[in-house]
Amino acid sequence: MNSLKYPFLDLGAVNAPYIEALNEAAVGSIASGRYIGGESVEQLNNNLASLCHAPHAIGVSNGLDALRLILEGYKILGMLHEGDEIIVAANTYIASILAIIHAGLKPVLTDPDPSTLNLSADGIERSLTNRTKAVMTVDLYGRIDWNENIRSIIADRNLLVVEDAAQAIGAQSSSDGLFDSRFAGAVGHAGALSFYPTKNVGALGDAGAVITHSKDLADAVRALANYGSDRRYHNLYCGFNCRIDPIQAAFLNIKLKDLEQISERRRQKAEVYSNAISNPLISKPDHPTDRLESVWHQYVVRLPETDRMRFIDHLSANGIGSDIHYPTPPHMQPALSDRFAGCSFPEAQRLAAQCVSLPMADNLTISDIRQISTIINSFK
Ligand SMILES: *Cc1c(COP(=O)(O)O)cnc(C)c1O
């Protein structure tokens, strides 16, 4: 049992409203006798294509694999080559960077814009070289990483855009994507979604998806995720096994029906926090002018580094859970510190030292969020 009155994220409570439908889907899935592929996966792919306003969606094993399959797919299509550089924000979750490395490409980190915490057009421009082939935008904390300035650099330089939309399903940009969609996952050439259980729409295990406007990429990804096989016992590529479990697809089809309400409840909570928190020690996150641009996967406040631990203790002493996204920037992780030796990304490092994520779980009410804000305001 969770002893906090307001745990950071109680997934049992988040899924409680769906329990009957989930049970029914599990029973149906077990009885179907089909445990790879099948109808629930087809349905999920259709649902995702429609929710993201993109022609192709492919359910896969998880978000990291989705990113990697996109990059490997572009290599097969001859649009990316071993050693090509991909620009990505230095404050992302490490998975974005791991996908680039696993695909044999070179991640080029750049500090984020301090207000949006996403890539800035300036940041991209500073990191461009003649080996830059792609930009990986990351919709960090649920805020879509896309705007007119980014769009115009991409177009001028003819770069590929791979969107890490793991945190942002349902977010909608106020400026045009490269094709005919403004939805997270679909503003660039291809995007990755994650349904890791803690995401806004979480599976009951691992799951992810690739979204794309390109039929060729979709075909390559579908084959790569299934041993490189385009039809039975015929292997075009040295592929992987990155298929989605149909039982997870069945669960997701249920939860995705609520996507709009899930996003809207998070926007309301973020607005309540931002209106109610008035503690001068605490900096609140920037809100996009167009509220549809964020689905608030996290609500992240910042404090002076020296106050952060006391603040977290104050919260927990008052029954409030919190988390840190993320305490160590990827370039300072042991796995990557050699590769990025001598690099420093001051904004990413400052953010890692200052950030605290507040509870946003779907089962918390607006009144809970007000209570939490009051306790936050009493921190001295
Ligand atoms: C969760 C996440 C991923 C990875 O997704 P998994 O499904 O856990 O593999 C990638 N990038 C970002 C930004 C994420 O938040």
mmCIF file of C-alpha atoms and ligand atoms in Angstrom:
data_model
loop_
_atom_site.group_PDB
_atom_site.id
_atom_site.type_symbol
_atom_site.label_atom_id
_atom_site.label_comp_id
_atom_site.label_asym_id
_atom_site.label_seq_id
_atom_site.Cartn_x
_atom_site.Cartn_y
_atom_site.Cartn_z
ATOM 1 C CA MET A 1 0.000 0.000 0.000
ATOM 2 C CA ASN A 2 1.090 3.499 -0.720
ATOM 3 C CA SER A 3 1.391 5.439 2.503
ATOM 4 C CA LEU A 4 1.243 8.912 0.950
ATOM 5 C CA LYS A 5 -2.090 10.679 0.698
ATOM 6 C CA TYR A 6 -1.117 12.035 -2.719
ATOM 7 C CA PRO A 7 1.289 9.515 -4.240
ATOM 8 C CA PHE A 8 3.185 10.736 -7.279
ATOM 9 C CA LEU A 9 1.652 8.051 -9.463
ATOM 10 C CA ASP A 10 -0.468 5.117 -8.293
ATOM 11 C CA LEU A 11 -0.969 3.093 -11.474
ATOM 12 C CA GLY A 12 -3.507 0.765 -9.844
ATOM 13 C CA ALA A 13 -5.672 3.791 -9.078
ATOM 14 C CA VAL A 14 -5.140 5.242 -12.560
ATOM 15 C CA ASN A 15 -6.340 1.999 -14.163
ATOM 16 C CA ALA A 16 -9.167 1.320 -11.677
ATOM 17 C CA PRO A 17 -11.881 2.998 -13.833
ATOM 18 C CA TYR A 18 -11.004 0.624 -16.683
ATOM 19 C CA ILE A 19 -10.781 -2.575 -14.704
ATOM 20 C CA GLU A 20 -13.925 -4.262 -16.019
ATOM 21 C CA ALA A 21 -13.164 -3.434 -19.631
ATOM 22 C CA LEU A 22 -9.539 -4.517 -19.187
ATOM 23 C CA ASN A 23 -10.594 -7.821 -17.619
ATOM 24 C CA GLU A 24 -12.978 -8.452 -20.470
ATOM 25 C CA ALA A 25 -10.280 -7.655 -23.035
ATOM 26 C CA ALA A 26 -7.816 -9.969 -21.266
ATOM 27 C CA VAL A 27 -10.312 -12.828 -21.237
ATOM 28 C CA GLY A 28 -11.121 -12.226 -24.926
ATOM 29 C CA SER A 29 -7.453 -12.086 -25.796
ATOM 30 C CA ILE A 30 -6.692 -15.347 -23.969
ATOM 31 C CA ALA A 31 -9.688 -17.120 -25.526
ATOM 32 C CA SER A 32 -8.804 -15.907 -29.039
ATOM 33 C CA GLY A 33 -5.886 -18.310 -29.329
ATOM 34 C CA ARG A 34 -4.013 -15.645 -31.290
ATOM 35 C CA TYR A 35 -1.095 -14.238 -29.337
ATOM 36 C CA ILE A 36 0.898 -12.383 -31.969
ATOM 37 C CA GLY A 37 -0.721 -9.905 -34.363
ATOM 38 C CA GLY A 38 -4.423 -10.181 -35.065
ATOM 39 C CA GLU A 39 -7.449 -7.976 -34.778
ATOM 40 C CA SER A 40 -6.565 -5.939 -31.681
ATOM 41 C CA VAL A 41 -3.253 -4.939 -33.285
ATOM 42 C CA GLU A 42 -4.970 -3.968 -36.556
ATOM 43 C CA GLN A 43 -7.462 -1.920 -34.570
ATOM 44 C CA LEU A 44 -4.730 -0.213 -32.576
ATOM 45 C CA ASN A 45 -2.879 0.723 -35.768
ATOM 46 C CA ASN A 46 -6.081 2.198 -37.202
ATOM 47 C CA ASN A 47 -6.863 4.047 -33.976
ATOM 48 C CA LEU A 48 -3.390 5.554 -33.787
ATOM 49 C CA ALA A 49 -3.316 6.600 -37.433
ATOM 50 C CA SER A 50 -6.620 8.337 -36.922
ATOM 51 C CA LEU A 51 -5.686 9.968 -33.575
ATOM 52 C CA CYS A 52 -2.382 11.253 -34.984
ATOM 53 C CA HIS A 53 -3.862 12.220 -38.356
ATOM 54 C CA ALA A 54 -1.206 10.213 -40.181
ATOM 55 C CA PRO A 55 -1.581 7.567 -42.882
ATOM 56 C CA HIS A 56 0.544 4.863 -41.187
ATOM 57 C CA ALA A 57 0.785 3.633 -37.594
ATOM 58 C CA ILE A 58 2.547 0.448 -36.509
ATOM 59 C CA GLY A 59 2.249 -0.866 -32.979
ATOM 60 C CA VAL A 60 5.630 -2.129 -31.735
ATOM 61 C CA SER A 61 7.263 -3.443 -28.577
ATOM 62 C CA ASN A 62 8.075 -0.118 -26.869
ATOM 63 C CA GLY A 63 9.085 3.485 -27.453
ATOM 64 C CA LEU A 64 12.837 2.895 -27.639
ATOM 65 C CA ASP A 65 12.332 0.210 -30.286
ATOM 66 C CA ALA A 66 9.951 2.528 -32.173
ATOM 67 C CA LEU A 67 12.695 5.166 -32.421
ATOM 68 C CA ARG A 68 15.309 2.636 -33.394
ATOM 69 C CA LEU A 69 13.076 1.029 -36.046
ATOM 70 C CA ILE A 70 12.488 4.446 -37.634
ATOM 71 C CA LEU A 71 16.220 5.115 -37.847
ATOM 72 C CA GLU A 72 17.034 1.606 -39.104
ATOM 73 C CA GLY A 73 14.194 1.962 -41.593
ATOM 74 C CA TYR A 74 15.685 5.178 -42.983
ATOM 75 C CA LYS A 75 19.022 3.388 -43.308
ATOM 76 C CA ILE A 76 17.397 0.636 -45.359
ATOM 77 C CA LEU A 77 15.765 3.264 -47.558
ATOM 78 C CA GLY A 78 19.184 4.894 -48.066
ATOM 79 C CA MET A 79 18.074 8.135 -46.410
ATOM 80 C CA LEU A 80 20.423 7.754 -43.416
ATOM 81 C CA HIS A 81 23.874 6.210 -43.312
ATOM 82 C CA GLU A 82 26.161 4.933 -40.581
ATOM 83 C CA GLY A 83 27.811 7.908 -38.853
ATOM 84 C CA ASP A 84 25.287 10.542 -39.943
ATOM 85 C CA GLU A 85 24.634 13.194 -37.317
ATOM 86 C CA ILE A 86 21.290 13.681 -35.633
ATOM 87 C CA ILE A 87 20.636 16.741 -33.502
ATOM 88 C CA VAL A 88 18.763 16.111 -30.247
ATOM 89 C CA ALA A 89 18.153 18.132 -27.075
ATOM 90 C CA ALA A 90 20.631 17.461 -24.261
ATOM 91 C CA ASN A 91 17.868 17.327 -21.622
ATOM 92 C CA THR A 92 15.955 14.437 -23.189
ATOM 93 C CA TYR A 93 15.377 11.078 -21.572
ATOM 94 C CA ILE A 94 18.349 8.846 -22.445
ATOM 95 C CA ALA A 95 16.216 6.567 -24.683
ATOM 96 C CA SER A 96 16.219 9.158 -27.516
ATOM 97 C CA ILE A 97 20.019 9.092 -27.556
ATOM 98 C CA LEU A 98 20.305 5.310 -27.147
ATOM 99 C CA ALA A 99 18.132 4.783 -30.238
ATOM 100 C CA ILE A 100 20.470 6.978 -32.285
ATOM 101 C CA ILE A 101 23.552 5.138 -31.013
ATOM 102 C CA HIS A 102 22.019 1.671 -31.483
ATOM 103 C CA ALA A 103 21.264 2.580 -35.108
ATOM 104 C CA GLY A 104 24.953 3.421 -35.692
ATOM 105 C CA LEU A 105 24.285 7.161 -36.024
ATOM 106 C CA LYS A 106 25.847 10.042 -34.134
ATOM 107 C CA PRO A 107 23.823 11.997 -31.578
ATOM 108 C CA VAL A 108 24.752 15.691 -31.490
ATOM 109 C CA LEU A 109 23.420 17.191 -28.284
ATOM 110 C CA THR A 110 22.263 20.754 -27.979
ATOM 111 C CA ASP A 111 21.051 22.737 -24.983
ATOM 112 C CA PRO A 112 17.279 23.373 -24.907
ATOM 113 C CA ASP A 113 15.467 26.681 -24.898
ATOM 114 C CA PRO A 114 15.248 27.540 -21.161
ATOM 115 C CA SER A 115 11.561 28.437 -21.316
ATOM 116 C CA THR A 116 10.096 25.635 -23.448
ATOM 117 C CA LEU A 117 12.798 23.100 -22.483
ATOM 118 C CA ASN A 118 12.567 21.933 -26.098
ATOM 119 C CA LEU A 119 14.927 22.538 -29.021
ATOM 120 C CA SER A 120 15.287 26.092 -30.220
ATOM 121 C CA ALA A 121 15.907 27.048 -33.826
ATOM 122 C CA ASP A 122 19.145 28.706 -32.620
ATOM 123 C CA GLY A 123 20.206 25.533 -30.857
ATOM 124 C CA ILE A 124 19.662 23.508 -34.010
ATOM 125 C CA GLU A 125 21.534 26.055 -36.103
ATOM 126 C CA ARG A 126 24.520 26.040 -33.728
ATOM 127 C CA SER A 127 24.748 22.251 -33.977
ATOM 128 C CA LEU A 128 24.478 21.920 -37.751
ATOM 129 C CA THR A 129 27.476 20.512 -39.636
ATOM 130 C CA ASN A 130 27.749 19.167 -43.149
ATOM 131 C CA ARG A 131 27.100 15.691 -41.706
ATOM 132 C CA THR A 132 23.780 16.643 -40.097
ATOM 133 C CA LYS A 133 21.067 14.532 -41.689
ATOM 134 C CA ALA A 134 18.238 14.629 -39.194
ATOM 135 C CA VAL A 135 16.786 16.315 -36.135
ATOM 136 C CA MET A 136 15.158 14.291 -33.383
ATOM 137 C CA THR A 137 12.599 16.553 -31.768
ATOM 138 C CA VAL A 138 11.513 15.442 -28.281
ATOM 139 C CA ASP A 139 8.113 16.470 -26.958
ATOM 140 C CA LEU A 140 9.457 16.655 -23.424
ATOM 141 C CA TYR A 141 6.949 16.693 -20.571
ATOM 142 C CA GLY A 142 4.143 16.456 -23.140
ATOM 143 C CA ARG A 143 4.850 19.738 -24.919
ATOM 144 C CA ILE A 144 5.156 19.421 -28.657
ATOM 145 C CA ASP A 145 8.601 20.417 -29.955
ATOM 146 C CA TRP A 146 7.638 22.167 -33.155
ATOM 147 C CA ASN A 147 7.280 25.723 -34.418
ATOM 148 C CA GLU A 148 7.648 27.840 -37.545
ATOM 149 C CA ASN A 149 11.364 28.510 -36.976
ATOM 150 C CA ILE A 150 12.194 24.845 -36.619
ATOM 151 C CA ARG A 151 10.058 24.035 -39.623
ATOM 152 C CA SER A 152 11.884 26.532 -41.785
ATOM 153 C CA ILE A 153 15.395 25.311 -40.828
ATOM 154 C CA ILE A 154 14.285 21.752 -41.581
ATOM 155 C CA ALA A 155 12.924 22.778 -44.947
ATOM 156 C CA ASP A 156 15.980 24.918 -45.867
ATOM 157 C CA ARG A 157 18.393 22.136 -45.029
ATOM 158 C CA ASN A 158 16.259 19.262 -46.253
ATOM 159 C CA LEU A 159 16.665 17.414 -42.946
ATOM 160 C CA LEU A 160 14.713 14.422 -41.749
ATOM 161 C CA VAL A 161 12.592 14.959 -38.653
ATOM 162 C CA VAL A 162 12.156 12.040 -36.292
ATOM 163 C CA GLU A 163 9.860 12.992 -33.443
ATOM 164 C CA ASP A 164 10.222 11.381 -30.037
ATOM 165 C CA ALA A 165 6.585 11.809 -29.035
ATOM 166 C CA ALA A 166 6.790 9.230 -26.233
ATOM 167 C CA GLN A 167 5.409 11.771 -23.730
ATOM 168 C CA ALA A 168 2.985 13.670 -25.902
ATOM 169 C CA ILE A 169 0.281 11.601 -27.571
ATOM 170 C CA GLY A 170 -2.652 13.943 -28.208
ATOM 171 C CA ALA A 171 -0.680 17.218 -28.177
ATOM 172 C CA GLN A 172 -1.372 19.453 -31.130
ATOM 173 C CA SER A 173 0.974 22.032 -32.618
ATOM 174 C CA SER A 174 -0.296 25.484 -33.531
ATOM 175 C CA SER A 175 1.972 25.574 -36.579
ATOM 176 C CA ASP A 176 1.824 23.312 -39.598
ATOM 177 C CA GLY A 177 3.720 20.052 -39.560
ATOM 178 C CA LEU A 178 5.751 18.991 -42.592
ATOM 179 C CA PHE A 179 2.736 17.103 -43.916
ATOM 180 C CA ASP A 180 -0.948 17.418 -43.192
ATOM 181 C CA SER A 181 -0.926 16.798 -39.442
ATOM 182 C CA ARG A 182 -0.253 18.950 -36.411
ATOM 183 C CA PHE A 183 -0.580 16.073 -33.955
ATOM 184 C CA ALA A 184 2.246 14.740 -31.791
ATOM 185 C CA GLY A 185 3.999 11.875 -33.549
ATOM 186 C CA ALA A 186 3.042 13.233 -36.957
ATOM 187 C CA VAL A 187 4.557 16.737 -37.314
ATOM 188 C CA GLY A 188 7.766 15.417 -38.895
ATOM 189 C CA HIS A 189 8.561 12.560 -41.256
ATOM 190 C CA ALA A 190 8.132 9.905 -38.574
ATOM 191 C CA GLY A 191 7.417 9.764 -34.868
ATOM 192 C CA ALA A 192 7.616 7.340 -31.981
ATOM 193 C CA LEU A 193 4.993 6.858 -29.287
ATOM 194 C CA SER A 194 5.419 5.001 -26.014
ATOM 195 C CA PHE A 195 2.742 3.313 -23.935
ATOM 196 C CA TYR A 196 5.017 2.543 -21.002
ATOM 197 C CA PRO A 197 2.658 2.228 -18.019
ATOM 198 C CA THR A 198 3.462 5.677 -16.588
ATOM 199 C CA LYS A 199 2.773 7.585 -19.824
ATOM 200 C CA ASN A 200 -0.471 9.548 -20.254
ATOM 201 C CA VAL A 201 -1.989 6.500 -21.945
ATOM 202 C CA GLY A 202 -0.179 3.522 -20.486
ATOM 203 C CA ALA A 203 -0.371 -0.166 -21.342
ATOM 204 C CA LEU A 204 -0.146 -2.806 -18.596
ATOM 205 C CA GLY A 205 3.366 -3.611 -19.711
ATOM 206 C CA ASP A 206 5.576 -2.379 -22.551
ATOM 207 C CA ALA A 207 4.228 -1.077 -25.850
ATOM 208 C CA GLY A 208 4.970 1.631 -28.396
ATOM 209 C CA ALA A 209 4.214 2.700 -31.947
ATOM 210 C CA VAL A 210 5.749 4.186 -35.065
ATOM 211 C CA ILE A 211 3.779 6.898 -36.853
ATOM 212 C CA THR A 212 4.756 8.018 -40.340
ATOM 213 C CA HIS A 213 3.664 9.765 -43.505
ATOM 214 C CA SER A 214 5.823 7.508 -45.681
ATOM 215 C CA LYS A 215 4.518 4.214 -47.023
ATOM 216 C CA ASP A 216 8.074 3.081 -47.748
ATOM 217 C CA LEU A 217 9.161 3.729 -44.170
ATOM 218 C CA ALA A 218 6.035 2.019 -42.839
ATOM 219 C CA ASP A 219 6.789 -1.088 -44.946
ATOM 220 C CA ALA A 220 10.421 -1.108 -43.825
ATOM 221 C CA VAL A 221 9.483 -0.710 -40.137
ATOM 222 C CA ARG A 222 6.820 -3.418 -40.325
ATOM 223 C CA ALA A 223 9.340 -5.840 -41.827
ATOM 224 C CA LEU A 224 12.212 -4.826 -39.507
ATOM 225 C CA ALA A 225 10.021 -5.392 -36.449
ATOM 226 C CA ASN A 226 9.340 -8.944 -37.650
ATOM 227 C CA TYR A 227 12.820 -10.397 -38.395
ATOM 228 C CA GLY A 228 13.074 -8.293 -41.543
ATOM 229 C CA SER A 229 10.387 -10.430 -43.124
ATOM 230 C CA ASP A 230 8.018 -8.901 -45.677
ATOM 231 C CA ARG A 231 6.093 -12.146 -46.094
ATOM 232 C CA ARG A 232 6.223 -15.531 -44.436
ATOM 233 C CA TYR A 233 9.672 -17.125 -44.454
ATOM 234 C CA HIS A 234 11.064 -14.450 -46.734
ATOM 235 C CA ASN A 235 13.625 -12.162 -45.079
ATOM 236 C CA LEU A 236 14.516 -8.958 -46.865
ATOM 237 C CA TYR A 237 16.559 -7.410 -44.048
ATOM 238 C CA CYS A 238 18.464 -8.480 -40.948
ATOM 239 C CA GLY A 239 15.588 -7.441 -38.741
ATOM 240 C CA PHE A 240 14.586 -7.595 -35.099
ATOM 241 C CA ASN A 241 11.698 -8.899 -33.080
ATOM 242 C CA CYS A 242 9.898 -5.747 -31.939
ATOM 243 C CA ARG A 243 6.262 -6.769 -32.226
ATOM 244 C CA ILE A 244 3.563 -5.481 -29.920
ATOM 245 C CA ASP A 245 1.645 -7.959 -27.747
ATOM 246 C CA PRO A 246 -1.983 -8.171 -28.904
ATOM 247 C CA ILE A 247 -3.186 -8.183 -25.287
ATOM 248 C CA GLN A 248 -1.503 -4.791 -24.784
ATOM 249 C CA ALA A 249 -3.049 -3.559 -28.027
ATOM 250 C CA ALA A 250 -6.462 -4.652 -26.720
ATOM 251 C CA PHE A 251 -5.874 -2.748 -23.457
ATOM 252 C CA LEU A 252 -4.736 0.337 -25.349
ATOM 253 C CA ASN A 253 -7.771 0.326 -27.630
ATOM 254 C CA ILE A 254 -9.889 0.710 -24.489
ATOM 255 C CA LYS A 255 -7.836 3.479 -22.895
ATOM 256 C CA LEU A 256 -7.296 5.437 -26.114
ATOM 257 C CA LYS A 257 -11.031 6.111 -26.340
ATOM 258 C CA ASP A 258 -10.454 8.516 -23.444
ATOM 259 C CA LEU A 259 -7.426 10.264 -24.911
ATOM 260 C CA GLU A 260 -9.099 13.642 -25.254
ATOM 261 C CA GLN A 261 -10.472 13.623 -21.715
ATOM 262 C CA ILE A 262 -7.142 12.396 -20.334
ATOM 263 C CA SER A 263 -5.324 15.283 -22.040
ATOM 264 C CA GLU A 264 -7.919 17.846 -21.005
ATOM 265 C CA ARG A 265 -7.859 16.789 -17.340
ATOM 266 C CA ARG A 266 -4.070 17.205 -17.355
ATOM 267 C CA ARG A 267 -4.328 20.663 -18.912
ATOM 268 C CA GLN A 268 -6.797 21.662 -16.210
ATOM 269 C CA LYS A 269 -4.515 20.378 -13.463
ATOM 270 C CA ALA A 270 -1.551 22.268 -14.920
ATOM 271 C CA GLU A 271 -3.640 25.447 -14.990
ATOM 272 C CA VAL A 272 -4.720 24.968 -11.371
ATOM 273 C CA TYR A 273 -1.112 24.468 -10.260
ATOM 274 C CA SER A 274 0.062 27.500 -12.202
ATOM 275 C CA ASN A 275 -2.697 29.722 -10.806
ATOM 276 C CA ALA A 276 -2.466 28.436 -7.245
ATOM 277 C CA ILE A 277 1.285 28.140 -6.659
ATOM 278 C CA SER A 278 2.630 31.474 -5.455
ATOM 279 C CA ASN A 279 5.717 30.481 -3.507
ATOM 280 C CA PRO A 280 8.610 32.778 -4.510
ATOM 281 C CA LEU A 281 11.120 29.923 -4.124
ATOM 282 C CA ILE A 282 9.391 27.990 -6.862
ATOM 283 C CA SER A 283 9.543 28.665 -10.615
ATOM 284 C CA LYS A 284 6.578 27.343 -12.527
ATOM 285 C CA PRO A 285 6.739 25.912 -16.040
ATOM 286 C CA ASP A 286 6.042 28.059 -19.078
ATOM 287 C CA HIS A 287 2.606 27.480 -20.638
ATOM 288 C CA PRO A 288 2.348 27.445 -24.434
ATOM 289 C CA THR A 289 0.168 30.249 -25.818
ATOM 290 C CA ASP A 290 -1.995 27.615 -27.438
ATOM 291 C CA ARG A 291 -3.008 25.273 -24.632
ATOM 292 C CA LEU A 292 -3.460 22.331 -27.025
ATOM 293 C CA GLU A 293 0.311 22.251 -27.574
ATOM 294 C CA SER A 294 0.893 20.416 -24.297
ATOM 295 C CA VAL A 295 -0.692 17.366 -22.732
ATOM 296 C CA TRP A 296 1.358 17.904 -19.567
ATOM 297 C CA HIS A 297 2.929 14.493 -19.176
ATOM 298 C CA GLN A 298 4.805 16.143 -16.315
ATOM 299 C CA TYR A 299 4.296 19.396 -14.431
ATOM 300 C CA VAL A 300 7.862 20.367 -13.603
ATOM 301 C CA VAL A 301 8.748 23.170 -11.194
ATOM 302 C CA ARG A 302 12.251 24.436 -10.469
ATOM 303 C CA LEU A 303 13.939 25.554 -7.252
ATOM 304 C CA PRO A 304 17.437 26.664 -6.361
ATOM 305 C CA GLU A 305 19.534 23.505 -6.216
ATOM 306 C CA THR A 306 20.222 23.997 -2.515
ATOM 307 C CA ASP A 307 16.483 24.040 -1.685
ATOM 308 C CA ARG A 308 15.390 21.057 -3.765
ATOM 309 C CA MET A 309 15.940 18.262 -1.259
ATOM 310 C CA ARG A 310 14.257 20.247 1.542
ATOM 311 C CA PHE A 311 11.282 20.878 -0.761
ATOM 312 C CA ILE A 312 10.944 17.172 -1.605
ATOM 313 C CA ASP A 313 11.104 16.365 2.125
ATOM 314 C CA HIS A 314 8.478 19.033 2.854
ATOM 315 C CA LEU A 315 6.188 17.463 0.265
ATOM 316 C CA SER A 316 6.629 13.943 1.550
ATOM 317 C CA ALA A 317 6.225 15.024 5.195
ATOM 318 C CA ASN A 318 2.847 16.373 4.062
ATOM 319 C CA GLY A 319 1.831 13.209 2.231
ATOM 320 C CA ILE A 320 2.783 14.315 -1.290
ATOM 321 C CA GLY A 321 4.879 12.218 -3.644
ATOM 322 C CA SER A 322 7.169 13.783 -6.241
ATOM 323 C CA ASP A 323 9.791 12.705 -8.732
ATOM 324 C CA ILE A 324 12.735 14.145 -10.689
ATOM 325 C CA HIS A 325 12.782 14.059 -14.494
ATOM 326 C CA TYR A 326 15.717 13.596 -14.761
ATOM 327 C CA PRO A 327 18.361 13.791 -12.050
ATOM 328 C CA THR A 328 21.350 13.196 -14.382
ATOM 329 C CA PRO A 329 21.542 14.488 -17.958
ATOM 330 C CA PRO A 330 22.327 11.705 -20.456
ATOM 331 C CA HIS A 331 25.795 13.053 -21.337
ATOM 332 C CA MET A 332 26.817 12.653 -17.679
ATOM 333 C CA GLN A 333 25.577 9.071 -17.333
ATOM 334 C CA PRO A 334 28.346 6.466 -16.987
ATOM 335 C CA ALA A 335 27.169 4.817 -20.235
ATOM 336 C CA LEU A 336 27.757 8.004 -22.240
ATOM 337 C CA SER A 337 30.309 10.045 -20.306
ATOM 338 C CA ASP A 338 33.251 8.858 -22.447
ATOM 339 C CA ARG A 339 31.441 9.666 -25.664
ATOM 340 C CA PHE A 340 30.607 13.169 -24.431
ATOM 341 C CA ALA A 341 33.806 13.803 -22.447
ATOM 342 C CA GLY A 342 34.504 17.523 -22.212
ATOM 343 C CA CYS A 343 30.975 18.497 -23.339
ATOM 344 C CA SER A 344 28.874 20.691 -21.156
ATOM 345 C CA PHE A 345 25.241 21.642 -21.579
ATOM 346 C CA PRO A 346 24.610 24.253 -18.893
ATOM 347 C CA GLU A 347 20.834 24.491 -19.311
ATOM 348 C CA ALA A 348 20.356 20.701 -19.256
ATOM 349 C CA GLN A 349 22.654 20.467 -16.214
ATOM 350 C CA ARG A 350 20.840 23.279 -14.385
ATOM 351 C CA LEU A 351 17.474 21.706 -15.115
ATOM 352 C CA ALA A 352 18.654 18.325 -13.790
ATOM 353 C CA ALA A 353 19.793 19.997 -10.561
ATOM 354 C CA GLN A 354 16.666 22.115 -10.064
ATOM 355 C CA CYS A 355 13.630 20.213 -11.336
ATOM 356 C CA VAL A 356 10.868 18.530 -9.361
ATOM 357 C CA SER A 357 7.837 16.871 -10.983
ATOM 358 C CA LEU A 358 4.541 17.307 -9.101
ATOM 359 C CA PRO A 359 1.703 14.754 -9.005
ATOM 360 C CA MET A 360 -0.483 14.831 -12.146
ATOM 361 C CA ALA A 361 -2.037 11.358 -12.044
ATOM 362 C CA ASP A 362 -5.428 10.930 -13.621
ATOM 363 C CA ASN A 363 -7.032 9.713 -10.391
ATOM 364 C CA LEU A 364 -6.178 12.964 -8.546
ATOM 365 C CA THR A 365 -8.975 15.534 -8.493
ATOM 366 C CA ILE A 366 -8.794 19.274 -9.015
ATOM 367 C CA SER A 367 -9.419 19.647 -5.302
ATOM 368 C CA ASP A 368 -6.399 17.376 -4.606
ATOM 369 C CA ILE A 369 -4.290 19.632 -6.825
ATOM 370 C CA ARG A 370 -5.461 22.711 -4.857
ATOM 371 C CA GLN A 371 -4.568 20.983 -1.571
ATOM 372 C CA ILE A 372 -1.137 20.080 -2.913
ATOM 373 C CA SER A 373 -0.629 23.686 -4.079
ATOM 374 C CA THR A 374 -1.469 25.000 -0.605
ATOM 375 C CA ILE A 375 1.146 22.729 0.911
ATOM 376 C CA ILE A 376 3.641 23.855 -1.739
ATOM 377 C CA ASN A 377 2.951 27.481 -0.817
ATOM 378 C CA SER A 378 3.721 26.743 2.840
ATOM 379 C CA PHE A 379 7.300 25.705 1.982
ATOM 380 C CA LYS A 380 9.834 28.207 3.321
HETATM 381 C C1 LIG B 1 9.366 6.788 -22.201
HETATM 382 C C2 LIG B 1 10.235 7.454 -23.160
HETATM 383 C C3 LIG B 1 10.927 6.755 -24.162
HETATM 384 C C4 LIG B 1 10.995 5.260 -24.217
HETATM 385 O O1 LIG B 1 9.792 4.601 -24.246
HETATM 386 P P1 LIG B 1 9.738 3.096 -23.722
HETATM 387 O O2 LIG B 1 8.378 2.648 -24.160
HETATM 388 O O3 LIG B 1 9.907 3.135 -22.235
HETATM 389 O O4 LIG B 1 10.827 2.334 -24.401
HETATM 390 C C5 LIG B 1 11.640 7.465 -25.102
HETATM 391 N N1 LIG B 1 11.719 8.804 -25.048
HETATM 392 C C6 LIG B 1 11.094 9.516 -24.109
HETATM 393 C C7 LIG B 1 11.196 11.004 -24.130
HETATM 394 C C8 LIG B 1 10.345 8.872 -23.116
HETATM 395 O O5 LIG B 1 9.751 9.598 -22.176
#
